[in-house]
mmCIF file with all atom_site columns, C-alpha atoms and ligand atoms in Angstrom:
data_model
loop_
_atom_site.group_PDB
_atom_site.id
_atom_site.type_symbol
_atom_site.label_atom_id
_atom_site.label_alt_id
_atom_site.label_comp_id
_atom_site.label_asym_id
_atom_site.label_entity_id
_atom_site.label_seq_id
_atom_site.pdbx_PDB_ins_code
_atom_site.Cartn_x
_atom_site.Cartn_y
_atom_site.Cartn_z
_atom_site.occupancy
_atom_site.B_iso_or_equiv
_atom_site.pdbx_formal_charge
_atom_site.auth_seq_id
_atom_site.auth_comp_id
_atom_site.auth_asym_id
_atom_site.auth_atom_id
_atom_site.pdbx_PDB_model_num
ATOM   1   C CA  . MET Z 1 1   ? -7.645  66.248 -69.478 1.00 0.00 ? 245 MET Z CA  1
ATOM   2   C CA  . VAL Z 1 2   ? -10.168 63.431 -69.052 1.00 0.00 ? 246 VAL Z CA  1
ATOM   3   C CA  . LYS Z 1 3   ? -11.751 63.504 -65.602 1.00 0.00 ? 247 LYS Z CA  1
ATOM   4   C CA  . ARG Z 1 4   ? -12.408 60.001 -64.278 1.00 0.00 ? 248 ARG Z CA  1
ATOM   5   C CA  . ASP Z 1 5   ? -14.948 59.167 -61.597 1.00 0.00 ? 249 ASP Z CA  1
ATOM   6   C CA  . PRO Z 1 6   ? -13.433 57.374 -58.595 1.00 0.00 ? 250 PRO Z CA  1
ATOM   7   C CA  . PRO Z 1 7   ? -14.010 53.600 -58.794 1.00 0.00 ? 251 PRO Z CA  1
ATOM   8   C CA  . ARG Z 1 8   ? -17.224 52.408 -57.206 1.00 0.00 ? 252 ARG Z CA  1
ATOM   9   C CA  . LEU Z 1 9   ? -16.517 50.381 -54.067 1.00 0.00 ? 253 LEU Z CA  1
ATOM   10  C CA  . SER Z 1 10  ? -18.868 47.797 -52.709 1.00 0.00 ? 254 SER Z CA  1
ATOM   11  C CA  . LEU Z 1 11  ? -18.768 45.690 -49.530 1.00 0.00 ? 255 LEU Z CA  1
ATOM   12  C CA  . SER Z 1 12  ? -20.887 42.996 -47.876 1.00 0.00 ? 256 SER Z CA  1
ATOM   13  C CA  . PHE Z 1 13  ? -21.351 43.830 -44.184 1.00 0.00 ? 257 PHE Z CA  1
ATOM   14  C CA  . VAL Z 1 14  ? -22.062 40.668 -42.168 1.00 0.00 ? 258 VAL Z CA  1
ATOM   15  C CA  . THR Z 1 15  ? -23.836 41.115 -38.820 1.00 0.00 ? 259 THR Z CA  1
ATOM   16  C CA  . SER Z 1 16  ? -26.837 39.899 -36.838 1.00 0.00 ? 260 SER Z CA  1
ATOM   17  C CA  . ASN Z 1 17  ? -27.529 43.473 -35.732 1.00 0.00 ? 261 ASN Z CA  1
ATOM   18  C CA  . ALA Z 1 18  ? -29.611 45.404 -38.283 1.00 0.00 ? 262 ALA Z CA  1
ATOM   19  C CA  . ALA Z 1 19  ? -29.153 48.728 -36.458 1.00 0.00 ? 263 ALA Z CA  1
ATOM   20  C CA  . LYS Z 1 20  ? -25.376 48.359 -36.571 1.00 0.00 ? 264 LYS Z CA  1
ATOM   21  C CA  . ALA Z 1 21  ? -25.497 47.547 -40.296 1.00 0.00 ? 265 ALA Z CA  1
ATOM   22  C CA  . ALA Z 1 22  ? -27.699 50.577 -40.961 1.00 0.00 ? 266 ALA Z CA  1
ATOM   23  C CA  . GLU Z 1 23  ? -25.258 52.882 -39.129 1.00 0.00 ? 267 GLU Z CA  1
ATOM   24  C CA  . ALA Z 1 24  ? -22.229 51.547 -40.965 1.00 0.00 ? 268 ALA Z CA  1
ATOM   25  C CA  . ALA Z 1 25  ? -24.047 51.606 -44.314 1.00 0.00 ? 269 ALA Z CA  1
ATOM   26  C CA  . THR Z 1 26  ? -25.217 55.211 -43.925 1.00 0.00 ? 270 THR Z CA  1
ATOM   27  C CA  . PHE Z 1 27  ? -21.739 56.353 -42.994 1.00 0.00 ? 271 PHE Z CA  1
ATOM   28  C CA  . LEU Z 1 28  ? -19.871 54.438 -45.718 1.00 0.00 ? 272 LEU Z CA  1
ATOM   29  C CA  . GLN Z 1 29  ? -22.431 55.244 -48.417 1.00 0.00 ? 273 GLN Z CA  1
ATOM   30  C CA  . ALA Z 1 30  ? -21.860 58.950 -47.777 1.00 0.00 ? 274 ALA Z CA  1
ATOM   31  C CA  . LEU Z 1 31  ? -18.184 58.245 -48.585 1.00 0.00 ? 275 LEU Z CA  1
ATOM   32  C CA  . GLY Z 1 32  ? -19.103 56.541 -51.864 1.00 0.00 ? 276 GLY Z CA  1
ATOM   33  C CA  . ILE Z 1 33  ? -18.876 52.955 -50.600 1.00 0.00 ? 277 ILE Z CA  1
ATOM   34  C CA  . GLU Z 1 34  ? -21.889 50.742 -51.300 1.00 0.00 ? 278 GLU Z CA  1
ATOM   35  C CA  . VAL Z 1 35  ? -22.843 48.437 -48.428 1.00 0.00 ? 279 VAL Z CA  1
ATOM   36  C CA  . HIS Z 1 36  ? -24.877 45.231 -48.775 1.00 0.00 ? 280 HIS Z CA  1
ATOM   37  C CA  . PRO Z 1 37  ? -26.029 43.898 -45.405 1.00 0.00 ? 281 PRO Z CA  1
ATOM   38  C CA  . VAL Z 1 38  ? -25.796 40.132 -44.920 1.00 0.00 ? 282 VAL Z CA  1
ATOM   39  C CA  . VAL Z 1 39  ? -27.809 39.273 -41.810 1.00 0.00 ? 283 VAL Z CA  1
ATOM   40  C CA  . ARG Z 1 40  ? -26.072 36.447 -39.991 1.00 0.00 ? 284 ARG Z CA  1
ATOM   41  C CA  . ARG Z 1 41  ? -24.759 35.722 -36.484 1.00 0.00 ? 285 ARG Z CA  1
ATOM   42  C CA  . LEU Z 1 42  ? -21.108 34.769 -36.783 1.00 0.00 ? 286 LEU Z CA  1
ATOM   43  C CA  . PRO Z 1 43  ? -19.412 32.667 -34.095 1.00 0.00 ? 287 PRO Z CA  1
ATOM   44  C CA  . GLU Z 1 44  ? -17.277 34.750 -31.719 1.00 0.00 ? 288 GLU Z CA  1
ATOM   45  C CA  . PRO Z 1 45  ? -14.257 33.214 -29.964 1.00 0.00 ? 289 PRO Z CA  1
ATOM   46  C CA  . GLN Z 1 46  ? -13.514 33.977 -26.317 1.00 0.00 ? 290 GLN Z CA  1
ATOM   47  C CA  . SER Z 1 47  ? -10.832 36.624 -26.466 1.00 0.00 ? 291 SER Z CA  1
ATOM   48  C CA  . GLU Z 1 48  ? -9.821  39.665 -24.458 1.00 0.00 ? 292 GLU Z CA  1
ATOM   49  C CA  . ARG Z 1 49  ? -9.304  41.697 -27.618 1.00 0.00 ? 293 ARG Z CA  1
ATOM   50  C CA  . LEU Z 1 50  ? -11.981 43.114 -29.912 1.00 0.00 ? 294 LEU Z CA  1
ATOM   51  C CA  . GLU Z 1 51  ? -9.506  42.962 -32.812 1.00 0.00 ? 295 GLU Z CA  1
ATOM   52  C CA  . GLU Z 1 52  ? -9.153  39.188 -32.419 1.00 0.00 ? 296 GLU Z CA  1
ATOM   53  C CA  . VAL Z 1 53  ? -12.899 38.723 -32.207 1.00 0.00 ? 297 VAL Z CA  1
ATOM   54  C CA  . ALA Z 1 54  ? -13.460 40.825 -35.348 1.00 0.00 ? 298 ALA Z CA  1
ATOM   55  C CA  . SER Z 1 55  ? -10.737 38.917 -37.183 1.00 0.00 ? 299 SER Z CA  1
ATOM   56  C CA  . ALA Z 1 56  ? -12.256 35.554 -36.237 1.00 0.00 ? 300 ALA Z CA  1
ATOM   57  C CA  . LYS Z 1 57  ? -15.688 36.750 -37.356 1.00 0.00 ? 301 LYS Z CA  1
ATOM   58  C CA  . LEU Z 1 58  ? -14.206 37.668 -40.728 1.00 0.00 ? 302 LEU Z CA  1
ATOM   59  C CA  . ASP Z 1 59  ? -12.647 34.198 -41.037 1.00 0.00 ? 303 ASP Z CA  1
ATOM   60  C CA  . ALA Z 1 60  ? -16.039 32.670 -40.217 1.00 0.00 ? 304 ALA Z CA  1
ATOM   61  C CA  . ALA Z 1 61  ? -17.581 34.613 -43.116 1.00 0.00 ? 305 ALA Z CA  1
ATOM   62  C CA  . SER Z 1 62  ? -15.203 32.994 -45.632 1.00 0.00 ? 306 SER Z CA  1
ATOM   63  C CA  . ASP Z 1 63  ? -18.115 31.804 -47.777 1.00 0.00 ? 307 ASP Z CA  1
ATOM   64  C CA  . VAL Z 1 64  ? -19.356 35.364 -48.404 1.00 0.00 ? 308 VAL Z CA  1
ATOM   65  C CA  . PRO Z 1 65  ? -17.998 36.377 -51.809 1.00 0.00 ? 309 PRO Z CA  1
ATOM   66  C CA  . GLY Z 1 66  ? -16.198 39.606 -52.682 1.00 0.00 ? 310 GLY Z CA  1
ATOM   67  C CA  . ALA Z 1 67  ? -15.143 42.328 -50.294 1.00 0.00 ? 311 ALA Z CA  1
ATOM   68  C CA  . VAL Z 1 68  ? -16.439 41.647 -46.781 1.00 0.00 ? 312 VAL Z CA  1
ATOM   69  C CA  . LEU Z 1 69  ? -16.632 43.792 -43.654 1.00 0.00 ? 313 LEU Z CA  1
ATOM   70  C CA  . VAL Z 1 70  ? -17.508 42.704 -40.106 1.00 0.00 ? 314 VAL Z CA  1
ATOM   71  C CA  . GLU Z 1 71  ? -17.024 44.470 -36.812 1.00 0.00 ? 315 GLU Z CA  1
ATOM   72  C CA  . ASP Z 1 72  ? -17.067 43.868 -33.098 1.00 0.00 ? 316 ASP Z CA  1
ATOM   73  C CA  . SER Z 1 73  ? -17.853 46.638 -30.647 1.00 0.00 ? 317 SER Z CA  1
ATOM   74  C CA  . GLY Z 1 74  ? -17.750 46.948 -26.886 1.00 0.00 ? 318 GLY Z CA  1
ATOM   75  C CA  . LEU Z 1 75  ? -18.284 49.360 -24.014 1.00 0.00 ? 319 LEU Z CA  1
ATOM   76  C CA  . PHE Z 1 76  ? -15.238 49.503 -21.711 1.00 0.00 ? 320 PHE Z CA  1
ATOM   77  C CA  . VAL Z 1 77  ? -16.070 51.018 -18.308 1.00 0.00 ? 321 VAL Z CA  1
ATOM   78  C CA  . ASP Z 1 78  ? -13.050 52.327 -16.379 1.00 0.00 ? 322 ASP Z CA  1
ATOM   79  C CA  . ALA Z 1 79  ? -14.382 51.619 -12.868 1.00 0.00 ? 323 ALA Z CA  1
ATOM   80  C CA  . LEU Z 1 80  ? -15.198 48.025 -13.854 1.00 0.00 ? 324 LEU Z CA  1
ATOM   81  C CA  . GLY Z 1 81  ? -11.696 47.303 -15.172 1.00 0.00 ? 325 GLY Z CA  1
ATOM   82  C CA  . GLY Z 1 82  ? -12.938 47.504 -18.770 1.00 0.00 ? 326 GLY Z CA  1
ATOM   83  C CA  . PHE Z 1 83  ? -16.035 45.324 -18.245 1.00 0.00 ? 327 PHE Z CA  1
ATOM   84  C CA  . PRO Z 1 84  ? -18.264 44.604 -20.148 1.00 0.00 ? 328 PRO Z CA  1
ATOM   85  C CA  . GLY Z 1 85  ? -15.757 45.155 -23.021 1.00 0.00 ? 329 GLY Z CA  1
ATOM   86  C CA  . VAL Z 1 86  ? -15.630 42.062 -25.228 1.00 0.00 ? 330 VAL Z CA  1
ATOM   87  C CA  . TYR Z 1 87  ? -18.564 40.668 -23.203 1.00 0.00 ? 331 TYR Z CA  1
ATOM   88  C CA  . SER Z 1 88  ? -20.821 43.627 -24.031 1.00 0.00 ? 332 SER Z CA  1
ATOM   89  C CA  . ALA Z 1 89  ? -23.391 41.603 -25.990 1.00 0.00 ? 333 ALA Z CA  1
ATOM   90  C CA  . TYR Z 1 90  ? -23.653 39.007 -23.210 1.00 0.00 ? 334 TYR Z CA  1
ATOM   91  C CA  . ALA Z 1 91  ? -23.858 41.693 -20.502 1.00 0.00 ? 335 ALA Z CA  1
ATOM   92  C CA  . PHE Z 1 92  ? -26.537 43.522 -22.482 1.00 0.00 ? 336 PHE Z CA  1
ATOM   93  C CA  . ARG Z 1 93  ? -28.650 40.346 -22.742 1.00 0.00 ? 337 ARG Z CA  1
ATOM   94  C CA  . THR Z 1 94  ? -28.214 39.351 -19.093 1.00 0.00 ? 338 THR Z CA  1
ATOM   95  C CA  . LEU Z 1 95  ? -27.679 42.497 -16.974 1.00 0.00 ? 339 LEU Z CA  1
ATOM   96  C CA  . GLY Z 1 96  ? -29.124 45.007 -19.410 1.00 0.00 ? 340 GLY Z CA  1
ATOM   97  C CA  . VAL Z 1 97  ? -28.605 48.725 -19.117 1.00 0.00 ? 341 VAL Z CA  1
ATOM   98  C CA  . ALA Z 1 98  ? -30.316 48.739 -15.697 1.00 0.00 ? 342 ALA Z CA  1
ATOM   99  C CA  . GLY Z 1 99  ? -27.890 46.117 -14.365 1.00 0.00 ? 343 GLY Z CA  1
ATOM   100 C CA  . LEU Z 1 100 ? -24.899 48.100 -15.631 1.00 0.00 ? 344 LEU Z CA  1
ATOM   101 C CA  . LEU Z 1 101 ? -26.200 51.217 -13.884 1.00 0.00 ? 345 LEU Z CA  1
ATOM   102 C CA  . ARG Z 1 102 ? -26.625 49.256 -10.632 1.00 0.00 ? 346 ARG Z CA  1
ATOM   103 C CA  . LEU Z 1 103 ? -23.034 47.953 -10.862 1.00 0.00 ? 347 LEU Z CA  1
ATOM   104 C CA  . LEU Z 1 104 ? -21.783 51.502 -11.283 1.00 0.00 ? 348 LEU Z CA  1
ATOM   105 C CA  . ASP Z 1 105 ? -23.749 53.014 -8.419  1.00 0.00 ? 349 ASP Z CA  1
ATOM   106 C CA  . GLY Z 1 106 ? -21.327 55.238 -6.482  1.00 0.00 ? 350 GLY Z CA  1
ATOM   107 C CA  . TYR Z 1 107 ? -18.422 54.716 -8.888  1.00 0.00 ? 351 TYR Z CA  1
ATOM   108 C CA  . PRO Z 1 108 ? -16.773 57.123 -11.370 1.00 0.00 ? 352 PRO Z CA  1
ATOM   109 C CA  . ARG Z 1 109 ? -18.519 57.119 -14.761 1.00 0.00 ? 353 ARG Z CA  1
ATOM   110 C CA  . GLY Z 1 110 ? -15.637 57.226 -17.303 1.00 0.00 ? 354 GLY Z CA  1
ATOM   111 C CA  . ALA Z 1 111 ? -15.934 54.769 -20.210 1.00 0.00 ? 355 ALA Z CA  1
ATOM   112 C CA  . GLU Z 1 112 ? -14.894 54.162 -23.786 1.00 0.00 ? 356 GLU Z CA  1
ATOM   113 C CA  . PHE Z 1 113 ? -16.830 52.705 -26.707 1.00 0.00 ? 357 PHE Z CA  1
ATOM   114 C CA  . ARG Z 1 114 ? -14.602 50.828 -29.149 1.00 0.00 ? 358 ARG Z CA  1
ATOM   115 C CA  . THR Z 1 115 ? -15.059 49.181 -32.534 1.00 0.00 ? 359 THR Z CA  1
ATOM   116 C CA  . ALA Z 1 116 ? -12.690 46.829 -34.332 1.00 0.00 ? 360 ALA Z CA  1
ATOM   117 C CA  . ALA Z 1 117 ? -13.611 46.385 -37.988 1.00 0.00 ? 361 ALA Z CA  1
ATOM   118 C CA  . ALA Z 1 118 ? -12.172 43.536 -40.050 1.00 0.00 ? 362 ALA Z CA  1
ATOM   119 C CA  . LEU Z 1 119 ? -12.122 43.872 -43.819 1.00 0.00 ? 363 LEU Z CA  1
ATOM   120 C CA  . ARG Z 1 120 ? -11.377 41.280 -46.467 1.00 0.00 ? 364 ARG Z CA  1
ATOM   121 C CA  . TRP Z 1 121 ? -10.313 43.002 -49.658 1.00 0.00 ? 365 TRP Z CA  1
ATOM   122 C CA  . ARG Z 1 122 ? -8.763  41.257 -52.648 1.00 0.00 ? 366 ARG Z CA  1
ATOM   123 C CA  . GLY Z 1 123 ? -7.120  38.569 -50.548 1.00 0.00 ? 367 GLY Z CA  1
ATOM   124 C CA  . THR Z 1 124 ? -5.918  40.918 -47.807 1.00 0.00 ? 368 THR Z CA  1
ATOM   125 C CA  . HIS Z 1 125 ? -7.211  40.937 -44.237 1.00 0.00 ? 369 HIS Z CA  1
ATOM   126 C CA  . GLN Z 1 126 ? -7.236  44.349 -42.601 1.00 0.00 ? 370 GLN Z CA  1
ATOM   127 C CA  . VAL Z 1 127 ? -8.230  45.266 -39.041 1.00 0.00 ? 371 VAL Z CA  1
ATOM   128 C CA  . LEU Z 1 128 ? -9.033  48.908 -38.253 1.00 0.00 ? 372 LEU Z CA  1
ATOM   129 C CA  . THR Z 1 129 ? -10.271 50.487 -35.060 1.00 0.00 ? 373 THR Z CA  1
ATOM   130 C CA  . GLY Z 1 130 ? -12.211 53.474 -33.749 1.00 0.00 ? 374 GLY Z CA  1
ATOM   131 C CA  . ALA Z 1 131 ? -12.985 54.664 -30.233 1.00 0.00 ? 375 ALA Z CA  1
ATOM   132 C CA  . VAL Z 1 132 ? -14.753 57.437 -28.354 1.00 0.00 ? 376 VAL Z CA  1
ATOM   133 C CA  . ARG Z 1 133 ? -14.403 58.377 -24.697 1.00 0.00 ? 377 ARG Z CA  1
ATOM   134 C CA  . GLY Z 1 134 ? -17.385 59.398 -22.648 1.00 0.00 ? 378 GLY Z CA  1
ATOM   135 C CA  . GLU Z 1 135 ? -19.359 58.831 -19.468 1.00 0.00 ? 379 GLU Z CA  1
ATOM   136 C CA  . ILE Z 1 136 ? -22.088 56.497 -18.340 1.00 0.00 ? 380 ILE Z CA  1
ATOM   137 C CA  . ALA Z 1 137 ? -25.226 58.534 -17.577 1.00 0.00 ? 381 ALA Z CA  1
ATOM   138 C CA  . ARG Z 1 138 ? -27.031 58.187 -14.220 1.00 0.00 ? 382 ARG Z CA  1
ATOM   139 C CA  . GLU Z 1 139 ? -30.178 56.976 -15.960 1.00 0.00 ? 383 GLU Z CA  1
ATOM   140 C CA  . PRO Z 1 140 ? -31.155 55.971 -19.532 1.00 0.00 ? 384 PRO Z CA  1
ATOM   141 C CA  . ARG Z 1 141 ? -32.056 58.931 -21.758 1.00 0.00 ? 385 ARG Z CA  1
ATOM   142 C CA  . GLY Z 1 142 ? -33.377 59.051 -25.325 1.00 0.00 ? 386 GLY Z CA  1
ATOM   143 C CA  . THR Z 1 143 ? -34.997 56.592 -27.705 1.00 0.00 ? 387 THR Z CA  1
ATOM   144 C CA  . ASN Z 1 144 ? -32.754 56.604 -30.787 1.00 0.00 ? 388 ASN Z CA  1
ATOM   145 C CA  . GLY Z 1 145 ? -30.004 54.123 -31.573 1.00 0.00 ? 389 GLY Z CA  1
ATOM   146 C CA  . PHE Z 1 146 ? -29.669 50.743 -29.880 1.00 0.00 ? 390 PHE Z CA  1
ATOM   147 C CA  . GLY Z 1 147 ? -27.888 48.803 -27.149 1.00 0.00 ? 391 GLY Z CA  1
ATOM   148 C CA  . TYR Z 1 148 ? -26.083 51.011 -24.631 1.00 0.00 ? 392 TYR Z CA  1
ATOM   149 C CA  . ASP Z 1 149 ? -26.841 54.257 -26.502 1.00 0.00 ? 393 ASP Z CA  1
ATOM   150 C CA  . PRO Z 1 150 ? -29.281 55.574 -23.825 1.00 0.00 ? 394 PRO Z CA  1
ATOM   151 C CA  . VAL Z 1 151 ? -26.520 55.551 -21.178 1.00 0.00 ? 395 VAL Z CA  1
ATOM   152 C CA  . PHE Z 1 152 ? -23.455 56.618 -23.162 1.00 0.00 ? 396 PHE Z CA  1
ATOM   153 C CA  . VAL Z 1 153 ? -22.685 60.357 -23.215 1.00 0.00 ? 397 VAL Z CA  1
ATOM   154 C CA  . PRO Z 1 154 ? -19.699 61.067 -25.480 1.00 0.00 ? 398 PRO Z CA  1
ATOM   155 C CA  . GLU Z 1 155 ? -16.986 63.451 -24.291 1.00 0.00 ? 399 GLU Z CA  1
ATOM   156 C CA  . GLY Z 1 156 ? -17.837 67.132 -24.843 1.00 0.00 ? 400 GLY Z CA  1
ATOM   157 C CA  . GLU Z 1 157 ? -21.593 66.397 -25.074 1.00 0.00 ? 401 GLU Z CA  1
ATOM   158 C CA  . ARG Z 1 158 ? -24.472 66.574 -22.621 1.00 0.00 ? 402 ARG Z CA  1
ATOM   159 C CA  . ARG Z 1 159 ? -26.769 64.264 -24.581 1.00 0.00 ? 403 ARG Z CA  1
ATOM   160 C CA  . SER Z 1 160 ? -26.570 60.482 -24.749 1.00 0.00 ? 404 SER Z CA  1
ATOM   161 C CA  . PHE Z 1 161 ? -26.141 58.793 -28.142 1.00 0.00 ? 405 PHE Z CA  1
ATOM   162 C CA  . ALA Z 1 162 ? -29.833 57.838 -27.911 1.00 0.00 ? 406 ALA Z CA  1
ATOM   163 C CA  . GLU Z 1 163 ? -30.777 61.537 -27.733 1.00 0.00 ? 407 GLU Z CA  1
ATOM   164 C CA  . MET Z 1 164 ? -28.895 62.254 -30.974 1.00 0.00 ? 408 MET Z CA  1
ATOM   165 C CA  . THR Z 1 165 ? -29.855 61.827 -34.607 1.00 0.00 ? 409 THR Z CA  1
ATOM   166 C CA  . LEU Z 1 166 ? -27.891 59.245 -36.561 1.00 0.00 ? 410 LEU Z CA  1
ATOM   167 C CA  . PRO Z 1 167 ? -25.739 61.902 -38.306 1.00 0.00 ? 411 PRO Z CA  1
ATOM   168 C CA  . GLU Z 1 168 ? -24.976 63.437 -34.879 1.00 0.00 ? 412 GLU Z CA  1
ATOM   169 C CA  . LYS Z 1 169 ? -23.964 60.057 -33.419 1.00 0.00 ? 413 LYS Z CA  1
ATOM   170 C CA  . SER Z 1 170 ? -21.904 59.339 -36.539 1.00 0.00 ? 414 SER Z CA  1
ATOM   171 C CA  . SER Z 1 171 ? -19.988 62.602 -36.218 1.00 0.00 ? 415 SER Z CA  1
ATOM   172 C CA  . LEU Z 1 172 ? -18.480 61.209 -32.979 1.00 0.00 ? 416 LEU Z CA  1
ATOM   173 C CA  . SER Z 1 173 ? -18.999 57.489 -32.684 1.00 0.00 ? 417 SER Z CA  1
ATOM   174 C CA  . HIS Z 1 174 ? -16.525 54.636 -32.295 1.00 0.00 ? 418 HIS Z CA  1
ATOM   175 C CA  . ARG Z 1 175 ? -18.194 52.893 -35.255 1.00 0.00 ? 419 ARG Z CA  1
ATOM   176 C CA  . ALA Z 1 176 ? -17.994 55.946 -37.539 1.00 0.00 ? 420 ALA Z CA  1
ATOM   177 C CA  . ARG Z 1 177 ? -14.310 56.374 -36.641 1.00 0.00 ? 421 ARG Z CA  1
ATOM   178 C CA  . ALA Z 1 178 ? -13.603 52.737 -37.476 1.00 0.00 ? 422 ALA Z CA  1
ATOM   179 C CA  . MET Z 1 179 ? -15.564 53.097 -40.738 1.00 0.00 ? 423 MET Z CA  1
ATOM   180 C CA  . ALA Z 1 180 ? -13.607 56.242 -41.633 1.00 0.00 ? 424 ALA Z CA  1
ATOM   181 C CA  . ALA Z 1 181 ? -10.408 54.214 -41.115 1.00 0.00 ? 425 ALA Z CA  1
ATOM   182 C CA  . VAL Z 1 182 ? -11.841 51.443 -43.338 1.00 0.00 ? 426 VAL Z CA  1
ATOM   183 C CA  . SER Z 1 183 ? -12.609 53.973 -46.046 1.00 0.00 ? 427 SER Z CA  1
ATOM   184 C CA  . SER Z 1 184 ? -9.098  55.502 -45.916 1.00 0.00 ? 428 SER Z CA  1
ATOM   185 C CA  . ARG Z 1 185 ? -7.497  52.051 -46.007 1.00 0.00 ? 429 ARG Z CA  1
ATOM   186 C CA  . LEU Z 1 186 ? -9.618  51.088 -49.028 1.00 0.00 ? 430 LEU Z CA  1
ATOM   187 C CA  . ARG Z 1 187 ? -8.542  54.233 -50.870 1.00 0.00 ? 431 ARG Z CA  1
ATOM   188 C CA  . GLU Z 1 188 ? -4.883  53.458 -50.066 1.00 0.00 ? 432 GLU Z CA  1
ATOM   189 C CA  . LEU Z 1 189 ? -5.262  49.873 -51.252 1.00 0.00 ? 433 LEU Z CA  1
ATOM   190 C CA  . LEU Z 1 190 ? -6.893  51.028 -54.460 1.00 0.00 ? 434 LEU Z CA  1
ATOM   191 C CA  . ALA Z 1 191 ? -4.150  53.546 -55.134 1.00 0.00 ? 435 ALA Z CA  1
ATOM   192 C CA  . ARG Z 1 192 ? -1.396  51.029 -54.367 1.00 0.00 ? 436 ARG Z CA  1
ATOM   193 C CA  . PRO Z 1 193 ? -2.718  47.454 -54.662 1.00 0.00 ? 437 PRO Z CA  1
ATOM   194 C CA  . ALA Z 1 194 ? -1.445  45.663 -51.583 1.00 0.00 ? 438 ALA Z CA  1
ATOM   195 C CA  . SER Z 1 195 ? -0.351  42.113 -51.053 1.00 0.00 ? 439 SER Z CA  1
ATOM   196 C CA  . GLY Z 1 196 ? -0.237  40.244 -47.749 1.00 0.00 ? 440 GLY Z CA  1
ATOM   197 C CA  . SER Z 1 197 ? -2.225  41.135 -44.691 1.00 0.00 ? 441 SER Z CA  1
ATOM   198 C CA  . SER Z 1 198 ? -2.251  43.792 -42.045 1.00 0.00 ? 442 SER Z CA  1
ATOM   199 C CA  . LYS Z 1 199 ? -3.743  42.999 -38.657 1.00 0.00 ? 443 LYS Z CA  1
ATOM   200 C CA  . LYS Z 1 200 ? -3.309  45.945 -36.344 1.00 0.00 ? 444 LYS Z CA  1
HETATM 201 P P1  . LIG M 2 .   ? -22.864 41.184 -34.477 1.00 0.00 ? 688 LIG M P1  1
HETATM 202 O O1  . LIG M 2 .   ? -23.711 40.125 -35.102 1.00 0.00 ? 688 LIG M O1  1
HETATM 203 O O2  . LIG M 2 .   ? -22.292 42.145 -35.480 1.00 0.00 ? 688 LIG M O2  1
HETATM 204 O O3  . LIG M 2 .   ? -21.794 40.633 -33.552 1.00 0.00 ? 688 LIG M O3  1
HETATM 205 P P2  . LIG M 2 .   ? -23.896 42.322 -31.993 1.00 0.00 ? 688 LIG M P2  1
HETATM 206 O O4  . LIG M 2 .   ? -25.085 43.168 -31.670 1.00 0.00 ? 688 LIG M O4  1
HETATM 207 O O5  . LIG M 2 .   ? -23.715 41.031 -31.238 1.00 0.00 ? 688 LIG M O5  1
HETATM 208 O O6  . LIG M 2 .   ? -23.869 42.073 -33.583 1.00 0.00 ? 688 LIG M O6  1
HETATM 209 P P3  . LIG M 2 .   ? -21.405 43.385 -30.895 1.00 0.00 ? 688 LIG M P3  1
HETATM 210 O O7  . LIG M 2 .   ? -21.026 42.056 -30.320 1.00 0.00 ? 688 LIG M O7  1
HETATM 211 O O8  . LIG M 2 .   ? -20.380 44.136 -31.652 1.00 0.00 ? 688 LIG M O8  1
HETATM 212 O O9  . LIG M 2 .   ? -22.644 43.244 -31.873 1.00 0.00 ? 688 LIG M O9  1
HETATM 213 O O10 . LIG M 2 .   ? -21.994 44.354 -29.805 1.00 0.00 ? 688 LIG M O10 1
HETATM 214 C C1  . LIG M 2 .   ? -21.782 44.176 -28.438 1.00 0.00 ? 688 LIG M C1  1
HETATM 215 C C2  . LIG M 2 .   ? -22.892 44.823 -27.665 1.00 0.00 ? 688 LIG M C2  1
HETATM 216 O O11 . LIG M 2 .   ? -22.667 46.224 -27.664 1.00 0.00 ? 688 LIG M O11 1
HETATM 217 C C3  . LIG M 2 .   ? -24.298 44.580 -28.205 1.00 0.00 ? 688 LIG M C3  1
HETATM 218 O O12 . LIG M 2 .   ? -25.166 44.390 -27.110 1.00 0.00 ? 688 LIG M O12 1
HETATM 219 C C4  . LIG M 2 .   ? -24.644 45.861 -28.912 1.00 0.00 ? 688 LIG M C4  1
HETATM 220 O O13 . LIG M 2 .   ? -26.024 46.156 -28.826 1.00 0.00 ? 688 LIG M O13 1
HETATM 221 C C5  . LIG M 2 .   ? -23.822 46.895 -28.142 1.00 0.00 ? 688 LIG M C5  1
HETATM 222 N N1  . LIG M 2 .   ? -23.382 47.943 -29.052 1.00 0.00 ? 688 LIG M N1  1
HETATM 223 C C6  . LIG M 2 .   ? -22.538 47.820 -30.107 1.00 0.00 ? 688 LIG M C6  1
HETATM 224 N N2  . LIG M 2 .   ? -22.398 48.997 -30.729 1.00 0.00 ? 688 LIG M N2  1
HETATM 225 C C7  . LIG M 2 .   ? -23.158 49.888 -30.060 1.00 0.00 ? 688 LIG M C7  1
HETATM 226 C C8  . LIG M 2 .   ? -23.449 51.247 -30.225 1.00 0.00 ? 688 LIG M C8  1
HETATM 227 O O14 . LIG M 2 .   ? -22.961 51.941 -31.239 1.00 0.00 ? 688 LIG M O14 1
HETATM 228 N N3  . LIG M 2 .   ? -24.261 51.841 -29.353 1.00 0.00 ? 688 LIG M N3  1
HETATM 229 C C9  . LIG M 2 .   ? -24.796 51.149 -28.332 1.00 0.00 ? 688 LIG M C9  1
HETATM 230 N N4  . LIG M 2 .   ? -24.594 49.856 -28.109 1.00 0.00 ? 688 LIG M N4  1
HETATM 231 C C10 . LIG M 2 .   ? -23.787 49.207 -28.963 1.00 0.00 ? 688 LIG M C10 1
#
């Protein structure tokens, strides 16, 4: 029997955030998917749903040829009714991690990090998600990662994401879970070429 190598998959990942691209690329490359970062800030609509924001970002990248991946992530804090959520980038620029900690002073610390990834693949538009529950730390800890990593402690861990190596963060993270879903969907689409779109 002739043994065939699995087809080589390749995606352009469009983002303004180099650290995010590096995380996604490392994770997907380990699964045999080549990732080419395209550094660009895509317009984001005002929406309450990460999935809609990710979808709109993908539409805004219509000039990027071939298979294209974008994602939108957010930190949803229970005691703040899900804030900063879809406003996480704005809250990070304005309040910063210190401002978030001040808002949470005296409140329960439960939170969830979520990613919605939107993929354009052979004319289809797919939206896949990943999430991780955790807690907001009392003070920033660690120097790895980016954004809210110093204050997010994933469930079952004592260390913040910023105290973990990239492989450790990727064994648990919202982004890695969304990228794992992207990889599975790609394999399904390759096995059974799809038509139409799936936005879920
Ligand atoms: P894009 O160009 O891809 O939109 P961005 O940095 O604006 O890049 P998001 O809107 O998805 O990305 O991110 C919202 C905010 O959440 C932003 O301040 C990020 O730094 C932060 N963030 C996203 N993923 C994170 C992660 O894995 N760990 C810590 N902070 C994260």
